[in-house]
Coordinates of C-alpha atoms and ligand atoms in Angstrom, one line a residue:
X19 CA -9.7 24.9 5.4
X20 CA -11.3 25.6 2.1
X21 CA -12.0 21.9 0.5
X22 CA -8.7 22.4 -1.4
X23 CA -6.8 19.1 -1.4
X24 CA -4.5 20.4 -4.6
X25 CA -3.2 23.1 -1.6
X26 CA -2.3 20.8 0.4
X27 CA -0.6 18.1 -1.4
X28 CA 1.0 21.3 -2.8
X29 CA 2.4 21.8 0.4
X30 CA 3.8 18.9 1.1
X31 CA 5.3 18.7 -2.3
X32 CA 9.1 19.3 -1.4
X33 CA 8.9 16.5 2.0
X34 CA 11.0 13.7 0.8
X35 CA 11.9 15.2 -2.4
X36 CA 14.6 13.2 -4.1
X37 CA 16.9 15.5 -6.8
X38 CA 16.1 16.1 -10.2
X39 CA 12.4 14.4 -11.1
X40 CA 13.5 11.3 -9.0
X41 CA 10.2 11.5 -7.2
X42 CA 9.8 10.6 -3.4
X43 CA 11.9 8.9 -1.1
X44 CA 9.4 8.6 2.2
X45 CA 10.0 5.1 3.8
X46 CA 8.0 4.6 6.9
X47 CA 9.7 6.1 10.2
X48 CA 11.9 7.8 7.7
X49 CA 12.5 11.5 8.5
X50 CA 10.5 12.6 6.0
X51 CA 7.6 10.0 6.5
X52 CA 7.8 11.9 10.1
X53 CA 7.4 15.2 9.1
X54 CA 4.3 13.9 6.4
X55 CA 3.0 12.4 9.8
X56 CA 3.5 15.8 11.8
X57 CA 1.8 17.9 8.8
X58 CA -1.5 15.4 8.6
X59 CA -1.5 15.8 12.8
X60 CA -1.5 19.7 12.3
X61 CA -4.2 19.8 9.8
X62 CA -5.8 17.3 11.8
X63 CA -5.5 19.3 14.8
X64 CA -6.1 22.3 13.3
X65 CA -9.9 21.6 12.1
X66 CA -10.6 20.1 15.5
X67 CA -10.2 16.8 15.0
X68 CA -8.9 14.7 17.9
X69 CA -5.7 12.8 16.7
X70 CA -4.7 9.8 18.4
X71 CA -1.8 7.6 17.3
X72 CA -3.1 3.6 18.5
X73 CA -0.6 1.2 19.3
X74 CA 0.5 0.1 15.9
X75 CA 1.4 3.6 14.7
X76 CA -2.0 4.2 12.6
X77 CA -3.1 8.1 13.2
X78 CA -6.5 8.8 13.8
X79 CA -8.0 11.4 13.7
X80 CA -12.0 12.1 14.6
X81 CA -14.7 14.2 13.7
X82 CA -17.0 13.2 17.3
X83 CA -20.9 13.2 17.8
X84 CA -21.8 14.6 20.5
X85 CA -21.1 12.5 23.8
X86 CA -18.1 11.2 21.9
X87 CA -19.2 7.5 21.0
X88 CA -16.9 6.4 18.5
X89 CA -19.1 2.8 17.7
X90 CA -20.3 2.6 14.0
X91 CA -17.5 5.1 12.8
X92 CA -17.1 5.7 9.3
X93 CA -13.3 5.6 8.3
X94 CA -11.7 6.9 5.3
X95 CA -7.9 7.8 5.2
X96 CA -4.6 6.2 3.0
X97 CA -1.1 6.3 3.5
X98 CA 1.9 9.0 3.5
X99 CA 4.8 6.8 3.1
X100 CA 6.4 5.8 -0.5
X101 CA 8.1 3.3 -2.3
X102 CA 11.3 4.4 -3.9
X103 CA 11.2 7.1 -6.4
X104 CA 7.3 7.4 -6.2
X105 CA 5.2 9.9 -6.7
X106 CA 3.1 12.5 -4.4
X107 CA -0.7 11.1 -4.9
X108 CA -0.2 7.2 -4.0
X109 CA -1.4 8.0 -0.6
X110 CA -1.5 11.6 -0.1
X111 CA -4.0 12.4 -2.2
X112 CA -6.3 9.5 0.0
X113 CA -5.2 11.5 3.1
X114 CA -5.4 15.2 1.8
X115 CA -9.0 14.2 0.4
X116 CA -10.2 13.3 3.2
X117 CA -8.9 16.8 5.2
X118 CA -10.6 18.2 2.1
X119 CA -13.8 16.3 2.3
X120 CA -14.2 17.1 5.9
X121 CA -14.0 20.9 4.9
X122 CA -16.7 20.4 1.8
X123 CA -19.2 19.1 4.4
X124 CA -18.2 21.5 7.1
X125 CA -18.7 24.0 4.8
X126 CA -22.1 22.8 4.1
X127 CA -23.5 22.7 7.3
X128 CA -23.5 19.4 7.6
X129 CA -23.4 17.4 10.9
X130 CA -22.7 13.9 11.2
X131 CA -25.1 11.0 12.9
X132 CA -21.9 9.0 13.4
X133 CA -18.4 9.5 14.1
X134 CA -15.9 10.0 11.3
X135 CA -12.4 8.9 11.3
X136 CA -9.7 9.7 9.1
X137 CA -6.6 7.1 9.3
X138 CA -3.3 7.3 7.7
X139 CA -1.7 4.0 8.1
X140 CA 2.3 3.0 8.1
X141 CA 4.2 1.2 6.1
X142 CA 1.5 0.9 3.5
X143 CA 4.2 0.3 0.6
X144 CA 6.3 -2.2 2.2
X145 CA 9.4 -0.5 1.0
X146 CA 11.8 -0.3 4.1
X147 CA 10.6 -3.5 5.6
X148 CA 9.3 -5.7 2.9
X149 CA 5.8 -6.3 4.2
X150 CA 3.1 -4.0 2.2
X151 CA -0.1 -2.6 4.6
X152 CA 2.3 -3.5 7.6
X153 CA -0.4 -1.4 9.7
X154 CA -3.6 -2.8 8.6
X155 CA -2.1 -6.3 8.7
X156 CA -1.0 -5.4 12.8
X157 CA -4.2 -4.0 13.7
X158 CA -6.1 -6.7 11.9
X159 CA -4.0 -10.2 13.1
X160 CA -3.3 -10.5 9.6
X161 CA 0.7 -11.0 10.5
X162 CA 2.0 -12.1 14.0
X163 CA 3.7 -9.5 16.2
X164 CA 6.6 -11.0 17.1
X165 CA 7.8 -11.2 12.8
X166 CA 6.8 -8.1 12.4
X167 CA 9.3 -7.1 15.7
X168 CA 12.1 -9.0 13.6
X169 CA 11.6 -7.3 9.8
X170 CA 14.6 -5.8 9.0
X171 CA 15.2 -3.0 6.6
X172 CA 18.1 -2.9 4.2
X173 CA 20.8 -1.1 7.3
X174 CA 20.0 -4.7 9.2
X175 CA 17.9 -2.0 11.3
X176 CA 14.9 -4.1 13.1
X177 CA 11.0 -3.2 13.1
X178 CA 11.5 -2.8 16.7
X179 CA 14.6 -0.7 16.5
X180 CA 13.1 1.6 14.0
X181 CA 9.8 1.6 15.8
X182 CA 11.4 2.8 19.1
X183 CA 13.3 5.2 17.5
X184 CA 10.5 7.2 16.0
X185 CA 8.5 6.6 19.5
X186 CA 6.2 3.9 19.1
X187 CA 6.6 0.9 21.5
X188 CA 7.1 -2.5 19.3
X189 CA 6.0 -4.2 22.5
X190 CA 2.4 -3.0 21.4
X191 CA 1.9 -3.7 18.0
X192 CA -0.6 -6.5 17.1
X193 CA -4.6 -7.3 16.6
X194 CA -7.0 -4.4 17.8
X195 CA -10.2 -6.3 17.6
X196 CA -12.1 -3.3 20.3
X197 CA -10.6 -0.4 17.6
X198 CA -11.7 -2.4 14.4
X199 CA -15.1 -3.2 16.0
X200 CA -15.7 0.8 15.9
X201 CA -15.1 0.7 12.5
X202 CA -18.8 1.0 10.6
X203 CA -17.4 1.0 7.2
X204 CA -14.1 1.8 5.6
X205 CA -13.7 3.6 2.3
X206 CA -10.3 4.9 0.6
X207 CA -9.5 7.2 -2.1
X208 CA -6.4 6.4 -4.0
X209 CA -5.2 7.5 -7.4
X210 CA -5.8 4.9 -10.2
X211 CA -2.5 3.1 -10.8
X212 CA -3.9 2.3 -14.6
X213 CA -5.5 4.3 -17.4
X214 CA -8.9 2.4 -16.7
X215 CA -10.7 6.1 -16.4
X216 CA -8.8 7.6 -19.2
X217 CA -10.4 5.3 -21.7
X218 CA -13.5 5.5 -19.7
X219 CA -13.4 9.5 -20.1
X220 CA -14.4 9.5 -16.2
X221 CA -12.9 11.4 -13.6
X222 CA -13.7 8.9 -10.5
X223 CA -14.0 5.4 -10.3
X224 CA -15.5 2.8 -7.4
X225 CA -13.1 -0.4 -7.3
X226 CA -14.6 -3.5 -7.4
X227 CA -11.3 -6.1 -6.6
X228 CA -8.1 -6.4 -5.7
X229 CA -6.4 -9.0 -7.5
X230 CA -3.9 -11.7 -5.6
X231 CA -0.6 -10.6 -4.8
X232 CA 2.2 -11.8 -3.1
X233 CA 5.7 -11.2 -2.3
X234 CA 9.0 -13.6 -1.8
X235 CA 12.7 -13.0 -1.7
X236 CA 15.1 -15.1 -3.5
X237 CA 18.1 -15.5 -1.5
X238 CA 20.8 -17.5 -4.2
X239 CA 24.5 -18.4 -2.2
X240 CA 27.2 -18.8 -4.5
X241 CA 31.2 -18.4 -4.1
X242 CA 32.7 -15.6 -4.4
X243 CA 35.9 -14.9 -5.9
X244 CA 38.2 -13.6 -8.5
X245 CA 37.0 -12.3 -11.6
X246 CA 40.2 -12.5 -13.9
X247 CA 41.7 -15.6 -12.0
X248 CA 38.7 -18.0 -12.0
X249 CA 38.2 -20.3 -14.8
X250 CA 34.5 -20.3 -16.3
X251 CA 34.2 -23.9 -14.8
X252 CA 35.0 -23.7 -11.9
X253 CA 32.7 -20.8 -11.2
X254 CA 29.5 -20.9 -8.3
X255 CA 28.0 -17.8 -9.7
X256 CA 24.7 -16.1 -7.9
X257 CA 24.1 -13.9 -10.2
X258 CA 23.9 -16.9 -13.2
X259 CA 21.3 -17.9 -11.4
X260 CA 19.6 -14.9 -11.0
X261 CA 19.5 -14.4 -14.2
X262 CA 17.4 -17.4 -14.8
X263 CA 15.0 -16.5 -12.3
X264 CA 14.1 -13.3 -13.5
X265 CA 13.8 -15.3 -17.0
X266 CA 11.4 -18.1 -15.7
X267 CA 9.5 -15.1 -14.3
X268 CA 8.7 -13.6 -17.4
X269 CA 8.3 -16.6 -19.3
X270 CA 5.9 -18.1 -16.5
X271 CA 3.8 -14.5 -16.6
X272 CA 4.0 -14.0 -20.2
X273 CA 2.0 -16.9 -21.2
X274 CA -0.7 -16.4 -18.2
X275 CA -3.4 -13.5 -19.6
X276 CA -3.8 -10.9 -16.4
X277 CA -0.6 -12.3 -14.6
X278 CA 2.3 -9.5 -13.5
X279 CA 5.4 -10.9 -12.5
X280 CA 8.6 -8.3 -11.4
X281 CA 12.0 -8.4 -10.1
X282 CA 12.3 -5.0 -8.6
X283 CA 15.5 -5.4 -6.6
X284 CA 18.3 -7.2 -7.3
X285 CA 20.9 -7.0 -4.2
X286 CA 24.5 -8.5 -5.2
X287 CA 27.0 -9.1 -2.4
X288 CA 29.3 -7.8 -1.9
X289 CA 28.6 -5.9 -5.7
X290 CA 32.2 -5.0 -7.1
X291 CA 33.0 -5.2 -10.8
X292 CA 35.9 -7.3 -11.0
X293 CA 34.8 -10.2 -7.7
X294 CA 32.1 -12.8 -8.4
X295 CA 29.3 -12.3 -6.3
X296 CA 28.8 -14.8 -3.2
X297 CA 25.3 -14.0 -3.0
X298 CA 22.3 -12.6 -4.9
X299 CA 18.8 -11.7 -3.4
X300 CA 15.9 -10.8 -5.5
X301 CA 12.6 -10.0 -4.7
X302 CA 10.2 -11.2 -6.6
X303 CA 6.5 -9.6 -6.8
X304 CA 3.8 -11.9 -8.5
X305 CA 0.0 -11.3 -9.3
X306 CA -2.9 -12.5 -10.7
X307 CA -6.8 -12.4 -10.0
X308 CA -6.3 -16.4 -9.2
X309 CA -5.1 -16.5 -6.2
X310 CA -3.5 -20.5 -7.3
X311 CA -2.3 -19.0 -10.6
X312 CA 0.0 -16.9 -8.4
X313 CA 1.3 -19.9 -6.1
X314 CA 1.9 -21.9 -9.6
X315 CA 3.6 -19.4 -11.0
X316 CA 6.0 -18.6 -8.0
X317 CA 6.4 -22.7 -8.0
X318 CA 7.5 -22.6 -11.7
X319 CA 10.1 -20.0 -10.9
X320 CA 11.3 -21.6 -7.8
X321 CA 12.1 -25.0 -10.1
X322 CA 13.7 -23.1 -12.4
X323 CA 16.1 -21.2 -10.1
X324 CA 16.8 -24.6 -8.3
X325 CA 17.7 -26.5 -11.3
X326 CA 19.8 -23.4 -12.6
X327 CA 21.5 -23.4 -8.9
X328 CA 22.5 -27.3 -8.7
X329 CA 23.9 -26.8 -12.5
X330 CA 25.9 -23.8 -11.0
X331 CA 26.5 -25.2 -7.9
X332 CA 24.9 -22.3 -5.7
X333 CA 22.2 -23.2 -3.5
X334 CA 19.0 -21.1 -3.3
X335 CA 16.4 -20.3 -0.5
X336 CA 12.8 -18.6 -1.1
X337 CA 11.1 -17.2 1.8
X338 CA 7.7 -15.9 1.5
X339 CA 7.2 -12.4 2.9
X340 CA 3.1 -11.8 2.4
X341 CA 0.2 -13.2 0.7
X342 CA -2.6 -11.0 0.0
X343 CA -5.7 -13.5 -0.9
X344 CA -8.0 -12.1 -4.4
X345 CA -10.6 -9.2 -2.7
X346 CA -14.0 -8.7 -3.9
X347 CA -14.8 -5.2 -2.7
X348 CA -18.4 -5.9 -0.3
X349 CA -20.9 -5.9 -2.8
X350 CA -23.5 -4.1 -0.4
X351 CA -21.2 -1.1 0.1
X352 CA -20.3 -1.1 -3.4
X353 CA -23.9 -0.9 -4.6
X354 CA -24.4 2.1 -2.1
X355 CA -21.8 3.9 -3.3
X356 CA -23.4 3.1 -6.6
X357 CA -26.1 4.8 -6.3
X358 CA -24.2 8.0 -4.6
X359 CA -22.1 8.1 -7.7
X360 CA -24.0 7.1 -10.4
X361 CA -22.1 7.9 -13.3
X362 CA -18.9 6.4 -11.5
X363 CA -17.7 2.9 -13.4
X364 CA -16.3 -0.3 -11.7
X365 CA -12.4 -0.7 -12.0
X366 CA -10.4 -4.0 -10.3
X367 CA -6.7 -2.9 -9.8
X368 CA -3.5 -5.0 -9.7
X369 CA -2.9 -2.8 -7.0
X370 CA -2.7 -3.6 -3.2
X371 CA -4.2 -1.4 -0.7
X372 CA -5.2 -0.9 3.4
X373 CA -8.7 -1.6 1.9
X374 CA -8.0 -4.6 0.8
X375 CA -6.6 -6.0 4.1
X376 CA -9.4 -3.7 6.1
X377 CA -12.0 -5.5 3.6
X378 CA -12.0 -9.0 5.8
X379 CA -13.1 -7.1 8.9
X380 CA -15.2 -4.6 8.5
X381 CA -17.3 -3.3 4.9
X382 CA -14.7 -1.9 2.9
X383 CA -14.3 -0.2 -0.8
X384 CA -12.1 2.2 -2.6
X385 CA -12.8 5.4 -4.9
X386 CA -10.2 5.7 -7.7
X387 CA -9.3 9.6 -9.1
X388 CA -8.0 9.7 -12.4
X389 CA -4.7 9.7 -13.6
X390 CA -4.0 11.0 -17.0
X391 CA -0.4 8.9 -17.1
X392 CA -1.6 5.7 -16.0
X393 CA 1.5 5.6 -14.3
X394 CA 2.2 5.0 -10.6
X395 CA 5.5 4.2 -8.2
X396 CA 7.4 6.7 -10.3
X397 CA 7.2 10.4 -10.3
X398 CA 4.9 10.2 -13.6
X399 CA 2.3 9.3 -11.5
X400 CA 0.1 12.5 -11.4
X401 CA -3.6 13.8 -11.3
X402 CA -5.1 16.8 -12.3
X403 CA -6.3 19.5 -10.5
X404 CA -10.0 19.3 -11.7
X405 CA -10.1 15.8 -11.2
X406 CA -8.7 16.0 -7.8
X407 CA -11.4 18.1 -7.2
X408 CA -14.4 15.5 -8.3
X409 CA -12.6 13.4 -6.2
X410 CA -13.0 15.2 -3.1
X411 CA -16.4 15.9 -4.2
X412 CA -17.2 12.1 -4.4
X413 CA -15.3 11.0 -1.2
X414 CA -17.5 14.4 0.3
X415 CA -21.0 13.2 -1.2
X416 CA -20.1 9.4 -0.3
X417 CA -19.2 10.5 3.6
X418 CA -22.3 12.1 4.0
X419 CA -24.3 9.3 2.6
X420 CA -22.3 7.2 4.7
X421 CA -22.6 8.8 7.9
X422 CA -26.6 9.7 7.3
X423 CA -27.9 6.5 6.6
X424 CA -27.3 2.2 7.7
X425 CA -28.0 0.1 5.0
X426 CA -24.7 -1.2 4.2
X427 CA -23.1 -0.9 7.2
X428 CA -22.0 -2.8 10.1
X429 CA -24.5 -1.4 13.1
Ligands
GLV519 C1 1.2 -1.2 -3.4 O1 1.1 -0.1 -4.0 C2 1.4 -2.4 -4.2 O2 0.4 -2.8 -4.8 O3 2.5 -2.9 -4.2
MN520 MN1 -1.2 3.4 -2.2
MN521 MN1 1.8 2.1 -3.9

C-alpha cells in the first residue's frame, strides 16, 4: 500500500495475456475480466475500503466519513475490461491510480470531509457486446434494460445469459437515479489515446471534450454459392458490397477535417475460400466533434452501400448500436481542477469514456497521463513509470481538493 500504481498494474500484467505481444484479450464477464474484477476487490478490501457490487455490475468501493453518509461522494475509478488485442493502461491504469491515490493521501494524514468512491465499471469497451460504457449507460437510463438483456456477443450468448453466468441478475440492471444522486463529482484518469502531451512536453493533461461518436453494424445479405461454378453475372456477392462501404467510409471521412471513420470487423458467412459469402457484417465506428457531421457521414455511407447492393443484388440493413452526443467537460469542475494543476494543459480526445456518459448527471472531467507512443487499443499503448507516477500524484492532489472543498460540486 505504498502509492505505487506501476506495482500493481505490474501485477496484473500476465491476466488476459494473449501470446506473443498480442496484448489483452479481457472482454467483460470474460474469465480474465473476472479475475481483474477479484484483484481490484482484494486491493479494495485490503485498504479497508467497503466493496459493493450495485445492480448493474459497477464495483464500488468506499473510503467512509464517519457515520457512513455516502451523499456528495467524490468518485473516481475506470475500467478493467479490453478491446481485442489492447493494451494494459486503457483502464487499469484509471483503476490502479486511484488504489494509488488513496494510499498517497493515506499516507499523508489526510482525512476526508466526504466520502470517496472508487468505481470500476463493465463493459466499458463495448467489445463482447457491441455497446461501449454498457455500465454507465445502465446506471444512468442512457440505454433501456430490456436491449441491453438481448445484446448478444459473437457465440449468440445473450447479456442476460452472460450476466447470470458470472452472477449478476440481468433482471436488475437499469437507471440508479438514488446511487447517482450520491455522486458529488466524477473524475477519471485514463491514459491519453494521442501524442497531445508528447508535443506539449507534459506529463498530465485535464480533458476538455469528448467528441461525437457513434457505432452501427452493417449487415449486407447476398447468395451464397460456388466459387469456380458461378458465372461473374450471375453473382449476389456481400462482400462486393462491403467493399464499397468501407470505400465510401474513407472517402466520406477523408474530405471532413477532425472526422475518423473505421471498419474494425468484417464478419463473412459462412468465410470459406472457395464459397461466395451469403452474408457480410461490418461494423462501422464514425466520429467527429459535430455531432450532425457524424449522422451525415453514416447517411453518405448507407447510400453508397445501398446503391452498390441493388447493383449486386444483395440487400443491406444498418442498425444503429449507440450514439454518444459531443461532451464538453463541466467548465466549473474543469476550472477547479485548473487551478489544482496549474501547469496541466487542456486536451479534447476522439476517445469515449464512463466520463463522458457520467458527465450528463453529475459534474464530471477526466485527467490524461502521458503516453509516449500515442498509441492505444493495441499493445503499443504504454506509459512510463515516472509519468505514471505524476499521474497518481495529480489524481492524489485533485481528490483532496475535491473532497476538502464545494465550489464545483453538486451539494
Ligand atoms: C473506447 O475506448 C472508444 O472510444 O471506443
Ligand atoms: Mn478506456
Ligand atoms: Mn478503450
Amino acid at each position: 500500500m505504498t502509492g505505487d500504481a506501476n506495482a500493481l498494474l505490474d501485477e496484473i500484467a500476465g491476466i488476459g495475456a494473449l501470446p506473443g505481444d498480442g496484448g489483452y484479450a479481457r472482454p467483460v464477464f470474460s474469465p480474465a475480466e473476472r479475475e481483474l474484477r477479484d484483484w481490484f476487490v482484494g486491493h479494495a478490501t485490503a485498504r479497508g475500503l467497503a466493496v459493493e457490487t450495485d445492480r448493474n455490475g459497477i464495483i464500488w468501493a468506499w473510503w467512509d466519513v464517519p457515520g457512513g453518509a455516502r451523499e456528495g461522494a467524490i468518485l473516481t475509478g475506470s475500467h478493467l475490461d479490453s478491446v481485442p488485442g489492447g493494451g494494459n493502461f486503457d483502464g487499469p491504469l484509471g483503476v490502479a491510480s486511484a488504489l494509488a491515490a488513496v494510499d498517497v493521501l493515506r499516507g499523508r494524514g489526510f482525512t476526508p470531509g466526504r466520502p470517496l468512491a472508487i468505481a470500476v465499471f463493465p463493459e466499458e469497451e463495448g467489445s463482447r457486446f457491441g455497446v461501449a460504457c454498457l455500465g454507465s449507460r445502465l446506471i444512468t437510463g442512457a440505454i433501456d434494460p430490456e436491449k441491453v438483456r438481448a445484446l448478444t456477443d459473437a457465440a449468440s450468448t445473450t447479456f442476460a445469459e452472460a450476466a447470470a453466468a458470472a452472477g449478476l441478475d440481468p433482471s436488475g440492471i437499469g437507471p440508479d437515479p438514488e446511487r447517482l444522486a450520491q455522486i458529488a463529482a466524477f473524475v477519471e484518469l485514463h491514459v491519453e489515446q494521442g501524442r497531445g502531451l508528447v508535443d506539449l512536453g507534459q506529463p498530465v493533461a485535464l480533458a476538455g471534450a469528448i467528441i461525437a461518436h457513434g457505432r452501427w453494424r452493417v449487415r449486407i445479405e447476398g447468395r451464397g454459392d460456388h466459387a469456380g461454378a458461378t458465372r461473374m453475372a450471375d453473382r449476389s456477392d456481400p462482400v462486393v458490397v462491403a467493399a464499397e462501404t468501407i470505400r465510401a467510409l474513407r472517402a466520406h471521412t477523408l474530405v471532413v477535417d477532425g472526422a475518423r471513420g473505421t471498419v474494425g470487423r468484417v464478419d463473412v458467412v459462412p468465410g470459406g475460400t472457395n464459397v461466395i459469402a451469403s452474408s457480410a457484417t461490418l461494423s462501422l465506428d464514425v466520429r467527429h466533434r459535430d455531432e450532425a457531421t457524424v449522422r451525415r457521414i453514416v447517411d453518405e455511407v448507407t447510400a453508397a452501400t445501398e446503391r452498390a447492393a441493388a447493383s449486386e443484388g444483395c440487400t443491406v440493413t444498418v442498425t444503429e448500436q449507440s450514439f454518444s452526443p459531443t461532451v464538453d467537460f463541466d467548465a466549473a469542475l474543469r476550472a477547479e481542477l485548473q487551478a489544482v494543476l496549474p501547469d496541466a494543459p487542456t486536451l479534447d480526445t476522439g476517445a469515449g469514456h464512463d466520463a463522458g456518459v457520467l458527465a450528463a448527471s453529475a459534474p464530471s472531467g477526466m485527467l490524461f497521463v502521458r503516453n509516449p507512443t500515442g498509441a492505444s487499443h493495441t499493445p503499443a499503448e504504454t506509459a512510463e513509470r515516472a509519468d505514471v507516477d505524476a499521474g497518481v500524484e495529480a489524481l492524489a492532489r485533485v481528490l483532496e481538493h475535491l473532497l476538502t472543498h464545494d465550489s464545483s460540486t453538486r451539494p
